[in-house]
Amino acid sequence: MAVVFEKSRSLTDEILTYCPGCTHGIIHRLVAEAIDDLGAQSSTIGVAPVGCAVFAYNFFAVDMMQAAHGRAPAVATGIKRALPDRIVFTYQGDGDLASIGMAEIMHAAARGEKITTIFVNNAIYGMTGGQMAPTTLVGQVTTTSPYGRKEELCGKPIRMSEIIAQMDGTAYAARVSVHDPRHVMEAKKAIRRAFEAQRGGEGFAMVEVLSTCPTNWGMTPIEALKWVATDMIPYYPLGVYKDSSKGAA
Amino acid sequence: MAKLLMKGNEAIAEAAIRAGCRCFFGYPITPQNQIPEYMSKRMPQVGGTFLQAESEVSAINMVYGASGAGARVMTSSSGPGVSLKQEGISYLAGAQLPCVIVNIMRGGPGLGSIQPSQGDYYQATRGGGHGDYRLPVLAPSSVGEAVELTRKAFDLADKYRTPVIVLGDGMIGQMMEPVELPDDGESAREPESKPWAARGWDGSSPRAIINSLYIDPSVLEQHNLALQRKFAEIEKAETSFASERVEDADLVIAAYGTMARIARSAIRMARAEGLKVGMIRPVTLWPFPSEPFAQAARTAKAFLTVEMSAGQMVDDVRLAVAGRKPVHFYGRTGGMVPTVRDVLSRIKEAV
Ligand SMILES: Cc1ncc(C[n+]2csc(CCOP(=O)(O)OP(=O)(O)O)c2C)c(N)n1
Ligand code: SF4
């Protein structure tokens, strides 16, 4: 019998701690597959954030570090500077990366730090119980925007891929989604390319993945997947924003 | 070994390099700027990494990454910058990562001043960040001793898997003195391997996970108990001090860093006038050398703590003396430095 499907070697057998219907799990799998494809399991060091993915160190079957809230790109910088021939990635939520960790991500990109960042944008603070994130959509109700996010008070949500693509040190920046199989396949390609950019020493690489939080959005998993398509993608257009091997898109 | 005339900050940086430090992450702040400046010049010459981070927050987290990857790594700062590092220092302590943090103290609170101070004693000796932890704190009182203690800091950090603080006042950082620097080979006693480090997993041993999160309270308590055992071990083995003319002293002065040198001059003058004065100079501020103070409390009539602060170390002296004898205090703050005359007149009041 031919083997047609196998679990990624770069994932452990631990049971994921994510809620039912949360797409963090799909994203973990895509990251693990990219590491497998590169044959980089033994040379990869991952950095887990503060957020729902804090336990990522239990799920990726590679050496891992857990970083303070928002500081994963600085921790990854320290690792990469000490061990330049290793593959180093960060896995961060939108509160972690686009709020408290804004300085660290911008400067990692500005320096062209040869690391890969997987940025999980679910438009909310998942772990702390559904507070407003810098990526929360205008009008979106959260536990700290009970009347809906108001533009006049909080401005508009931050589009990180567009910003990161502007930095000269960025080799690759793309926004993808995992709300249906076709988009999962595209996300897989982008994540793989982001690891290849690092291996080729091209510069900083980030993939923003639109992700669901059914628990804190107050939706069923199916509703949540639909909401990504109907509400998130119109504000967060998918696509490759920069690819140094092809020139800016 | 030839003697070199060096500024304290530069001597600390060179001593770190000779101790095998090959990664430095920092951010400019007076009065420690010569450390990152020196590192930016020297690190490329020895194949090391110097990186000016975007902030002290970032610098300490780069230290976390490099240390977790097994490198000998250092950062330095002062006042507001050290405050910003505290979350990261707590993570380093929790994850048991070795590193050296140099604090060249300036006047505070707030932006304070850029003049020398000893106002960060509490912050350094009580852990500084959140949670139950202590860090070894080494306090040099000369440029030569700064060299010696910087090297020792790296060894202690690796031995106990802990961040170590080198706590100097602005004067130690800025003054020039002749120093003897150890040869590279002499001092680079880095452990051959750090099996706990995250450097890539080959499957032959358990995966390396650098982490301070223990979500189950009973597990976190076990982790804390293990840390406390380590701290007790450090207290037992690593306490260090220098005592001068304490045997016959009626008055024992407690002072560290530059303050101890000023006190020494005052003691000399007091002795010349027939006053029996001695000094205990803590070299490790944590662990604090309580024992010599407890012993001196049997023979001395009183103690006088002198600091460039509103009175911080005096708490530890009082804990050690435990009410058996009066403990007086004299200090100045804000970057003002007590003079020899000031100290001498306090000595006369106290005896
Ligand atoms: C310095 C600090 N501030 C706040 C927190 C509390 N905190 C934990 S997780 C989190 C939000 C994480 O949200 P996000 O990054 O969007 O990730 P998600 O949980 O949605 O995956 C916050 C604020 C913390 N741990 N540390
Ligand atoms: S709280 Fe939201 S982001 Fe976190 S695991 Fe649950 S669904 Fe996923």
XYZ file of C-alpha atoms and ligand atoms in Angstrom, chain A residues 17-19 22 24 52 122 126-127 212-216, ligand 2:
22
model
C -4.878 23.188 23.478
C -6.815 25.274 20.942
C -10.624 25.567 21.004
C -9.854 27.452 15.901
C -4.331 27.938 14.962
C -3.129 31.265 22.733
C -7.611 36.776 14.416
C -7.867 35.291 22.252
C -6.082 34.115 25.353
C -10.555 32.384 13.396
C -11.452 32.762 17.048
C -14.949 31.246 17.226
C -14.833 31.318 21.036
C -14.365 35.054 21.394
S -9.525 31.618 22.289
Fe -9.750 31.938 20.085
S -7.630 32.013 19.279
Fe -7.569 31.099 21.317
S -7.680 28.916 20.969
Fe -9.751 29.595 21.350
S -10.568 30.019 19.339
Fe -8.368 29.888 19.095
